Short mmCIF file of C-alpha atoms and ligand atoms in Angstrom, two decimals:
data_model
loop_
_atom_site.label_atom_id
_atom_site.label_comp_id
_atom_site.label_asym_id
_atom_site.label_seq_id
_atom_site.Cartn_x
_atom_site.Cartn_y
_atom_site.Cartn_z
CA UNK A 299 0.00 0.00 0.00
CA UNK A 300 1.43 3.76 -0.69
CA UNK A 301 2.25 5.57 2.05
CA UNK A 302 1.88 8.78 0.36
CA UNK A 303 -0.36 11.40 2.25
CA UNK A 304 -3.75 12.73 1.15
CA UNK A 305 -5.07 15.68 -0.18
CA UNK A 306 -8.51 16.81 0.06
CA UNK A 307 -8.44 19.66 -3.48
CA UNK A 308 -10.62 22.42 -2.41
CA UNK A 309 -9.36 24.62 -4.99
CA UNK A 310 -7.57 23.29 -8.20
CA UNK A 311 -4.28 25.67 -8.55
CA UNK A 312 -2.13 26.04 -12.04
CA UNK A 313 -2.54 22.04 -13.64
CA UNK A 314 1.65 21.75 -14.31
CA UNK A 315 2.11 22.33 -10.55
CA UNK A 316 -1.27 19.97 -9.45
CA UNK A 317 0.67 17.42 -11.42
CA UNK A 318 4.09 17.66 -9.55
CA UNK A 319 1.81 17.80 -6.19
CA UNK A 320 0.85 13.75 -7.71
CA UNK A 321 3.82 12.66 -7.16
CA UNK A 322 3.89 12.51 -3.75
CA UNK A 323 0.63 12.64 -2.87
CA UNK A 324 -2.47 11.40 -3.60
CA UNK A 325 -5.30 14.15 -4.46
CA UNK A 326 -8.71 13.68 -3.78
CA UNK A 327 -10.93 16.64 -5.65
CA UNK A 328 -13.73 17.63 -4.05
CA UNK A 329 -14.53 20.65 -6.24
CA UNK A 330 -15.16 18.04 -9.09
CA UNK A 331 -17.83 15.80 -6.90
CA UNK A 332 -21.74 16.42 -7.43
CA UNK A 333 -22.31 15.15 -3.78
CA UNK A 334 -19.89 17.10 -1.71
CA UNK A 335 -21.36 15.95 1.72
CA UNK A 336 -20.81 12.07 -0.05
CA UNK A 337 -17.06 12.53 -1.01
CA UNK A 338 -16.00 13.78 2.14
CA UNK A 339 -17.70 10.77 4.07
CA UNK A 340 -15.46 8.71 1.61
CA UNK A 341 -12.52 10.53 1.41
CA UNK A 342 -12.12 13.02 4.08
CA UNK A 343 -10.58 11.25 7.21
CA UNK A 344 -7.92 9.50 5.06
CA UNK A 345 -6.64 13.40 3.98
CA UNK A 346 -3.39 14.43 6.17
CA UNK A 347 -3.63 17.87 3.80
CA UNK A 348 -6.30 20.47 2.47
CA UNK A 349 -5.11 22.13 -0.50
CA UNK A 350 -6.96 25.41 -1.56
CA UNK A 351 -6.75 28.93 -2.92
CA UNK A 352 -7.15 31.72 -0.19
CA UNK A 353 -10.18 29.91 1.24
CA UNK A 354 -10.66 27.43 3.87
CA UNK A 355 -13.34 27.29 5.99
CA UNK A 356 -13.62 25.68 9.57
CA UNK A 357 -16.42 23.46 8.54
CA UNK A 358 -14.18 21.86 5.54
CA UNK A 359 -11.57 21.25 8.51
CA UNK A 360 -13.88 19.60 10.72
CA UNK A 361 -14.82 17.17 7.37
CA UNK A 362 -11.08 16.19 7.47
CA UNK A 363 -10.58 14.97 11.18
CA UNK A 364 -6.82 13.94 10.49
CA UNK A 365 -5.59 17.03 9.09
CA UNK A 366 -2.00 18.33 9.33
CA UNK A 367 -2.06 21.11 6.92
CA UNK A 368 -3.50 23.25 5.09
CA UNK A 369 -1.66 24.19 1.53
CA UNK A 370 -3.00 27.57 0.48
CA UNK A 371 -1.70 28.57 -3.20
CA UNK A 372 -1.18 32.21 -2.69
CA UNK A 373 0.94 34.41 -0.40
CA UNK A 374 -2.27 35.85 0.93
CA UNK A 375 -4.72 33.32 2.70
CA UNK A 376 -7.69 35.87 3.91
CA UNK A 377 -10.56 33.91 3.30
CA UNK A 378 -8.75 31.04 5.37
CA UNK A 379 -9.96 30.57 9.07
CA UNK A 380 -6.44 30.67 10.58
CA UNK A 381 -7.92 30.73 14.00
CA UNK A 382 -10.19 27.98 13.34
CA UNK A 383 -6.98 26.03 11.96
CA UNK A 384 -4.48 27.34 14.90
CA UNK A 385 -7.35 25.82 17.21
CA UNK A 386 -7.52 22.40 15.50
CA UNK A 387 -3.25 22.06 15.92
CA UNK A 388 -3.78 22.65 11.57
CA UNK A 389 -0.69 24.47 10.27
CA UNK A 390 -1.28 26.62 7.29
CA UNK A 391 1.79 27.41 4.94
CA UNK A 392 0.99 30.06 1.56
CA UNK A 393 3.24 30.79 -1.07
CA UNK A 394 5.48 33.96 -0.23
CA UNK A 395 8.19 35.74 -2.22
CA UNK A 396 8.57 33.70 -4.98
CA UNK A 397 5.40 36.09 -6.62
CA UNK A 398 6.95 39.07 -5.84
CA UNK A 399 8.28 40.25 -9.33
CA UNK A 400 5.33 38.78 -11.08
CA UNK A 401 2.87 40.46 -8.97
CA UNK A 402 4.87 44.04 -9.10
CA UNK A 403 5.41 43.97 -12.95
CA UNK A 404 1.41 43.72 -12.90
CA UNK A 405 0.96 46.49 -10.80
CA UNK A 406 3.25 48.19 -13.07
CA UNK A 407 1.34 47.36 -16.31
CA UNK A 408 -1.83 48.34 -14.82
CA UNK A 409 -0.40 51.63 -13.66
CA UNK A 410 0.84 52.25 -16.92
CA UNK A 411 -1.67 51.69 -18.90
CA UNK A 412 -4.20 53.44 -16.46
CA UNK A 413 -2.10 56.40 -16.75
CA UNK A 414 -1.45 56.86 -20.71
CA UNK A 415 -4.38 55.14 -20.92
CA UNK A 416 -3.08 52.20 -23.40
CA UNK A 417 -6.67 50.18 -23.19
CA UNK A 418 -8.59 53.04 -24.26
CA UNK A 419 -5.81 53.98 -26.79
CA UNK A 420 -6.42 51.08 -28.36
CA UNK A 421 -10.44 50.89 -28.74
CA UNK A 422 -10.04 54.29 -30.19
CA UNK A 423 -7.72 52.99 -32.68
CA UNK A 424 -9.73 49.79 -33.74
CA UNK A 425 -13.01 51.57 -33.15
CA UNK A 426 -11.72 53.74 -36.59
CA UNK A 427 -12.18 57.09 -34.11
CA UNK A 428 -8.10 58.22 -35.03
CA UNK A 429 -9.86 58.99 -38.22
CA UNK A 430 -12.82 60.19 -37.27
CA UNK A 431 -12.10 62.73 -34.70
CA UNK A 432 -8.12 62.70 -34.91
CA UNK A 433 -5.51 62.75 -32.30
CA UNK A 434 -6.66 60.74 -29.07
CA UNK A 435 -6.64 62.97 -26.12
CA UNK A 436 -3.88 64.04 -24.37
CA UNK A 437 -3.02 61.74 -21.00
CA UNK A 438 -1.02 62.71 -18.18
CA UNK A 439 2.75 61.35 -17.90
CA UNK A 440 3.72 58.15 -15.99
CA UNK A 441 7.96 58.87 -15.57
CA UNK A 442 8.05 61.05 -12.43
CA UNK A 443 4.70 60.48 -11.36
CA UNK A 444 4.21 60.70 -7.37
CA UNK A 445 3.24 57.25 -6.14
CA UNK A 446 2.02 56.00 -2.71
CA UNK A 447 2.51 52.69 -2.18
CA UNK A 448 -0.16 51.70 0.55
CA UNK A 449 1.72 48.08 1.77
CA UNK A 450 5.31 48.70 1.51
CA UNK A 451 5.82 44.59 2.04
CA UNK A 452 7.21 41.97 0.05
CA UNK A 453 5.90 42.97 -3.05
CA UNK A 454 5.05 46.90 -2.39
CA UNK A 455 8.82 46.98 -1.87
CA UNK A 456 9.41 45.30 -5.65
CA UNK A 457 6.69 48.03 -6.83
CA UNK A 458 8.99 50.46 -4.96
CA UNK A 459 11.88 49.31 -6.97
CA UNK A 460 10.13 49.52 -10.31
CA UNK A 461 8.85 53.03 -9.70
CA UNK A 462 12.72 54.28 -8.73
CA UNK A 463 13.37 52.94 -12.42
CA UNK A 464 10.47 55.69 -13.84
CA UNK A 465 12.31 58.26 -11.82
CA UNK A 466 9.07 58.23 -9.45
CA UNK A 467 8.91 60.25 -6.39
CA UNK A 468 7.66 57.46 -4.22
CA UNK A 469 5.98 57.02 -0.48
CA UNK A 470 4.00 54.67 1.39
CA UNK A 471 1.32 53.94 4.00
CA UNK A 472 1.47 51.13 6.23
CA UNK A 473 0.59 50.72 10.08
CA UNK A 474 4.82 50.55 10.64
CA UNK A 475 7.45 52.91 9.50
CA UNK A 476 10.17 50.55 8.11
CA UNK A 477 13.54 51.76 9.21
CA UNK A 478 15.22 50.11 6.03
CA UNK A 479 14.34 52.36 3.23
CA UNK A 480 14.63 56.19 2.83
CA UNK A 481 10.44 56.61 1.14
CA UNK A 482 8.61 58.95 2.68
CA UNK A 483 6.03 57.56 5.05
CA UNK A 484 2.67 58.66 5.86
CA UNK A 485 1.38 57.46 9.22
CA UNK A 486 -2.45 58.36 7.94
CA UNK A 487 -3.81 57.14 4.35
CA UNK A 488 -5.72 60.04 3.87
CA UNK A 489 -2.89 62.29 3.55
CA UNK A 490 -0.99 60.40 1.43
CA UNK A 491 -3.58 60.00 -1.02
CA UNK A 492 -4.45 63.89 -1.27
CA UNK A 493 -0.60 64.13 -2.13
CA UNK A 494 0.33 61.24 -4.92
CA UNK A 495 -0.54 60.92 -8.75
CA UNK A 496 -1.07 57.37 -8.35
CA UNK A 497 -1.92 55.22 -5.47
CA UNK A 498 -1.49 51.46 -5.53
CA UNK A 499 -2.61 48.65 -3.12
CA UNK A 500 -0.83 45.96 -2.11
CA UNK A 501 -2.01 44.80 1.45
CA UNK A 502 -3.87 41.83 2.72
CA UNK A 503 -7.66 41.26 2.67
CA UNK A 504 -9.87 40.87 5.77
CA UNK A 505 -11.50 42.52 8.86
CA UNK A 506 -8.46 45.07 9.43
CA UNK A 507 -8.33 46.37 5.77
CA UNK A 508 -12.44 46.01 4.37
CA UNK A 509 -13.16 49.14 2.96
CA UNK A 510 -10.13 50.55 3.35
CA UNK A 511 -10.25 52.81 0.15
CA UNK A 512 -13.48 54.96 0.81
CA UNK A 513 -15.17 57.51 -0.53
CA UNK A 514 -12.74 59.89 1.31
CA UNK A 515 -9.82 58.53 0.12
CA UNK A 516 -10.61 58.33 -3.52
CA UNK A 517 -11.73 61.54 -2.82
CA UNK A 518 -8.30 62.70 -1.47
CA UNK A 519 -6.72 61.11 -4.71
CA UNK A 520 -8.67 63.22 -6.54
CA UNK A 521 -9.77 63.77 -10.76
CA UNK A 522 -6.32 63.48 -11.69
CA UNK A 523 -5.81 60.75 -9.82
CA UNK A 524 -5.37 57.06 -10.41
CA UNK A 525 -5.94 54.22 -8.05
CA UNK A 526 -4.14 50.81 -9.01
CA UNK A 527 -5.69 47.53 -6.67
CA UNK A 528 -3.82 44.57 -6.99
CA UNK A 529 -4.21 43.61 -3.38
CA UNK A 530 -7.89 42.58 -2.84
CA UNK A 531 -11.66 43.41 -3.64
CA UNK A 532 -12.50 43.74 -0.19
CA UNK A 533 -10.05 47.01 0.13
CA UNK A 534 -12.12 49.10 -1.57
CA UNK A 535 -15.64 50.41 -1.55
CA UNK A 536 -16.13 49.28 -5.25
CA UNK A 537 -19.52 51.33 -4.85
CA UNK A 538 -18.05 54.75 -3.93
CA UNK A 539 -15.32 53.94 -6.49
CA UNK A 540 -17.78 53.18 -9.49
CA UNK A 541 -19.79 56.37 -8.28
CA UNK A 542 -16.14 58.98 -8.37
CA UNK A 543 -15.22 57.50 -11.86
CA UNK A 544 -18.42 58.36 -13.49
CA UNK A 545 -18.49 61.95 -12.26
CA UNK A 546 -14.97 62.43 -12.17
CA UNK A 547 -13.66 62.93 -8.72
CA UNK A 548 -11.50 60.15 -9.68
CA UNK A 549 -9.27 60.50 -12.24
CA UNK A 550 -9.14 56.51 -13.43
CA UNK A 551 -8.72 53.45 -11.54
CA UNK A 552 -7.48 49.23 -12.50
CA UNK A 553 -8.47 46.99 -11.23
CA UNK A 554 -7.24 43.54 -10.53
CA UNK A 555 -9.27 41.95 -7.48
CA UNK A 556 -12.52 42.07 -6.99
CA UNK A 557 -14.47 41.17 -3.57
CA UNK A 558 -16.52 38.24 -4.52
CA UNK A 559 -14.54 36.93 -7.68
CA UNK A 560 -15.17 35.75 -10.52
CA UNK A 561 -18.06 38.32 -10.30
CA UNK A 562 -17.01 41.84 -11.21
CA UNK A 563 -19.58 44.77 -9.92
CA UNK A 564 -22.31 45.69 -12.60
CA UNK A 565 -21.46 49.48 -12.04
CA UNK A 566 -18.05 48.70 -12.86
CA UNK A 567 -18.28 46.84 -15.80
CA UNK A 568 -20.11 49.48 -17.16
CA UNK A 569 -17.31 52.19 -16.97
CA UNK A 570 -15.01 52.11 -19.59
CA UNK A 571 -13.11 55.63 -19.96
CA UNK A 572 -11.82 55.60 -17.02
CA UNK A 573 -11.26 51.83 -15.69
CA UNK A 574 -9.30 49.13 -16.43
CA UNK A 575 -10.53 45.70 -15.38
CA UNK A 576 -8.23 42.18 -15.36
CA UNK A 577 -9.23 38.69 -14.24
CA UNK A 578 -6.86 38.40 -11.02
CA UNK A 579 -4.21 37.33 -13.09
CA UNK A 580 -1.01 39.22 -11.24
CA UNK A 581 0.78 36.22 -10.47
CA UNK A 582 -0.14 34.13 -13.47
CA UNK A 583 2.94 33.12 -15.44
CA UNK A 584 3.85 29.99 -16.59
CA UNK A 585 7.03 30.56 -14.36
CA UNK A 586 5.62 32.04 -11.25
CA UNK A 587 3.01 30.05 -10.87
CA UNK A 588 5.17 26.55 -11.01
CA UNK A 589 7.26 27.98 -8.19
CA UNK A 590 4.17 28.55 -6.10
CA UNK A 591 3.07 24.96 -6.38
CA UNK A 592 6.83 24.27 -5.87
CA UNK A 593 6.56 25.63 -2.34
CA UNK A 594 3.76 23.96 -1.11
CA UNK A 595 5.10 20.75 -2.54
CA UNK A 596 8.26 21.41 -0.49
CA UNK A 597 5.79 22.15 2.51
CA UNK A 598 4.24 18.49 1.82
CA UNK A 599 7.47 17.06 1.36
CA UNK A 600 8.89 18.77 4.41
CA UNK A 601 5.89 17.58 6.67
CA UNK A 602 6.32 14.23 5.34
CA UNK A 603 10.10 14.01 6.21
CA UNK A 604 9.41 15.27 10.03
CA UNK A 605 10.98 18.56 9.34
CA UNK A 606 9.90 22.43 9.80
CA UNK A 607 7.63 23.47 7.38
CA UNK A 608 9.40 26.42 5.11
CA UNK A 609 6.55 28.84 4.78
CA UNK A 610 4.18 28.01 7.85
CA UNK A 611 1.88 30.92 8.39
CA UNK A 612 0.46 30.34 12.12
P1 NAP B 896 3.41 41.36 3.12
O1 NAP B 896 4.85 41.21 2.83
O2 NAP B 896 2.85 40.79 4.37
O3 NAP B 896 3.09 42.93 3.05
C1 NAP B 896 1.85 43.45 3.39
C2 NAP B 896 2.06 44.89 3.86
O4 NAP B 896 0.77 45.44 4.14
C3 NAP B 896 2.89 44.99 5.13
O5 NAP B 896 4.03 45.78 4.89
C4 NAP B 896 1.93 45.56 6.17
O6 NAP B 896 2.59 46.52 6.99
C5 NAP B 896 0.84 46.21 5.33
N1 NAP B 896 -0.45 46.15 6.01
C6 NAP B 896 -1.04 45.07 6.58
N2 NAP B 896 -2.20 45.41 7.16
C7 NAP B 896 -2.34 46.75 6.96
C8 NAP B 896 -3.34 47.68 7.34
N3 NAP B 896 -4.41 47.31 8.07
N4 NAP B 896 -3.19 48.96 6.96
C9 NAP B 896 -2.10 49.35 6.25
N5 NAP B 896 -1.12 48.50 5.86
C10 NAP B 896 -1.24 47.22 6.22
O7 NAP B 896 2.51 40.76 1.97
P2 NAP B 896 2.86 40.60 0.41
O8 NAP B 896 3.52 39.30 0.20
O9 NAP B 896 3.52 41.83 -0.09
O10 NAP B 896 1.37 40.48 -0.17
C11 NAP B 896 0.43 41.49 0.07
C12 NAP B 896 -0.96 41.09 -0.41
O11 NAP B 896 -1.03 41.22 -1.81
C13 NAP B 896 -1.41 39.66 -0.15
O12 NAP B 896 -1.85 39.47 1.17
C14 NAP B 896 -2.51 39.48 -1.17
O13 NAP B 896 -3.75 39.85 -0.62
C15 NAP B 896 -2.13 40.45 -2.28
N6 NAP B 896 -1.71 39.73 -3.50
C16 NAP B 896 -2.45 39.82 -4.63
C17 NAP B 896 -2.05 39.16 -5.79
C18 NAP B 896 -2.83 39.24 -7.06
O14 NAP B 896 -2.81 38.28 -7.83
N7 NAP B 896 -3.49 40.34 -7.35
C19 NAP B 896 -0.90 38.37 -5.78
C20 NAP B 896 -0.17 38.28 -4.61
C21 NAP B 896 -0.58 38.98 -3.48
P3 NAP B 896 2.08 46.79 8.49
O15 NAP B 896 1.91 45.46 9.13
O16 NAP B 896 3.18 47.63 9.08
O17 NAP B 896 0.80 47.55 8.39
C1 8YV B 897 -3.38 33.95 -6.23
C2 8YV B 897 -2.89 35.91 -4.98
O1 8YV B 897 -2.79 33.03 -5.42
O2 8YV B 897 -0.95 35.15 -3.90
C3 8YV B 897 -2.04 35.71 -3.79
O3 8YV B 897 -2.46 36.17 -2.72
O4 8YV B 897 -3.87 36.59 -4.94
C4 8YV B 897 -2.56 35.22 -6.23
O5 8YV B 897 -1.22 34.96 -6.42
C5 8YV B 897 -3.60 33.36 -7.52
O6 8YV B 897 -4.41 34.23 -8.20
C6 8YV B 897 -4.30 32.01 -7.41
O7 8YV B 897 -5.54 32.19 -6.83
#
């Protein structure tokens, strides 16, 4: 008999990586049964392992009395109930780091394009308007932009990096001023967002950060302003958002996250001038995505063997 452990698949991650997960383990998929209550009956108390994408709920847990671990593929695991896991003796490990560049060159391209407005440029151009009405409209520049960085972390401080390279006068708001780099900090949001170009988020979801864009914040950022979320949905009042971009006391916003995805907001689908929209895709490469599934196979592997786990998160 194998003595590989079991994995109870919540959430299918990036197929390549699933595959390299099979050969140490054996992975039971519980997204593909019709009778979920059924399959866990069968399956669940021979799974040492959950693996999932940012969710995990402490029912699932309890449906998987021997569990170990959870695997979350992502660096940020909101929508998993750490306490609920911490509580059980569950560790949780995510998928930190190796994301970083990925995730900032997104930010990047969103910022980018939200600022000379490439996505537009190019409906204009296909849409035959260059001919009709002539030169598209003028756009504000991107190279020495001021840019607040609200989560100078992991990958804020790769966004950091990339905005030095524009020549980018560049702060940040967190809850801690770092002591490592020489950015201007803001100890209040607000502020920071009444004095930046472009503000982009890149903290964690949840309780502590829900709504932490408002209406007085996009406000603060103001009709020349753009607003760049790569972090999650949940950070932003999506309403309030949709509502400044069609009367303009937002300058333009892109979006990556959304809070209950794969929906995206009727009122923002509806706004094109001023809003670029992507499928929460900032760490999807071939490349980066491998290596994520590479860490929580180490994780596996690591639990396996009797030693620490390399990314534990509780
Ligand atoms: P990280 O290294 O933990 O950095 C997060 C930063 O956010 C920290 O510097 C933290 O500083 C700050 N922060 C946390 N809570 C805050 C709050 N309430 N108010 C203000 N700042 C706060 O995390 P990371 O690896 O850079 O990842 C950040 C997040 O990006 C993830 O959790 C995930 O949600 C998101 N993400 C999205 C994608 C995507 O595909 N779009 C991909 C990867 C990650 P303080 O503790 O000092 O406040
Ligand atoms: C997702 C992310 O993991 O790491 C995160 O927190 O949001 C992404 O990298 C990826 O979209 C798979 O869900």
């Amino acid at each position: 008999m194998s003595d590989k452990p079991h994995v109870l698949i919540f959430a299918p991650w990036y197929q390549p990586a699933m595959r390299r997960l099979d050969e140490i383990s054996v992975t039971h998929h519980l997204y593909l049964a019709s009778d979920k209550q059924a399959f866990l009956e069968e399956h669940g108390s021979k799974c040492t392992s959950i693996g999932t994408m940012h969710h995990c709920p402490a029912s699932l847990m309890d449906a998987v009395p021997n569990l170990k671990l959870i695997l979350n593929f992502g660096v940020g695991y909101d929508g998993v109930d750490i306490t609920a896991a911490t509580e059980r003796g569950v560790k949780v490990v995510n998928t930190p780091d190796v994301l970083n560049d990925c995730v900032a060159d997104m930010a990047m391209a969103l910022a980018l394009a939200g600022r000379r407005k490439v996505v537009q440029a190019d409906r204009y151009t296909r849409r035959g308007e260059w001919r009709k009405r002539g030169d598209f409209e003028y756009v504000n520049n991107f190279h020495h932009s001021k840019i607040g960085i609200l989560g100078l972390g992991r990958i804020g401080l790769e966004i950091a990096n990339r905005c030095a390279a524009f020549k980018m006068d560049i702060c940040y708001h967190q809850r801690t001023k770092r002591s490592d780099v020489e950015y201007r900090y803001f100890s209040k949001l607000a502020d920071m967002a009444a004095a930046v170009d472009i503000l982009i988020a890149i903290i964690p979801g949840g309780d502590s950060t829900k709504n932490i864009i408002d209406k007085e914040i996009i406000e603060a950022l103001g009709p020349q302003g753009l607003l760049v979320n790569v972090a999650r949905g949940t950070v932003v009042d999506n309403a309030a958002l949709a509502s400044a971009l069609k009367d303009g006391r937002l300058g333009a916003a892109a979006l990556d996250v959304f809070p209950n995805e794969p929906e995206v907001p009727e009122d923002l689908l509806n706004i094109e001038d001023n809003l670029i929209l992507t499928p929460h895709m900032a760490s999807a490469t071939h490349y980066t995505r491998m290596a994520m599934g590479m860490v929580l196979y180490n994780n596996l592997q690591a639990l396996q063997d009797g030693q620490p786990l390399l990314t534990p998160v509780n």
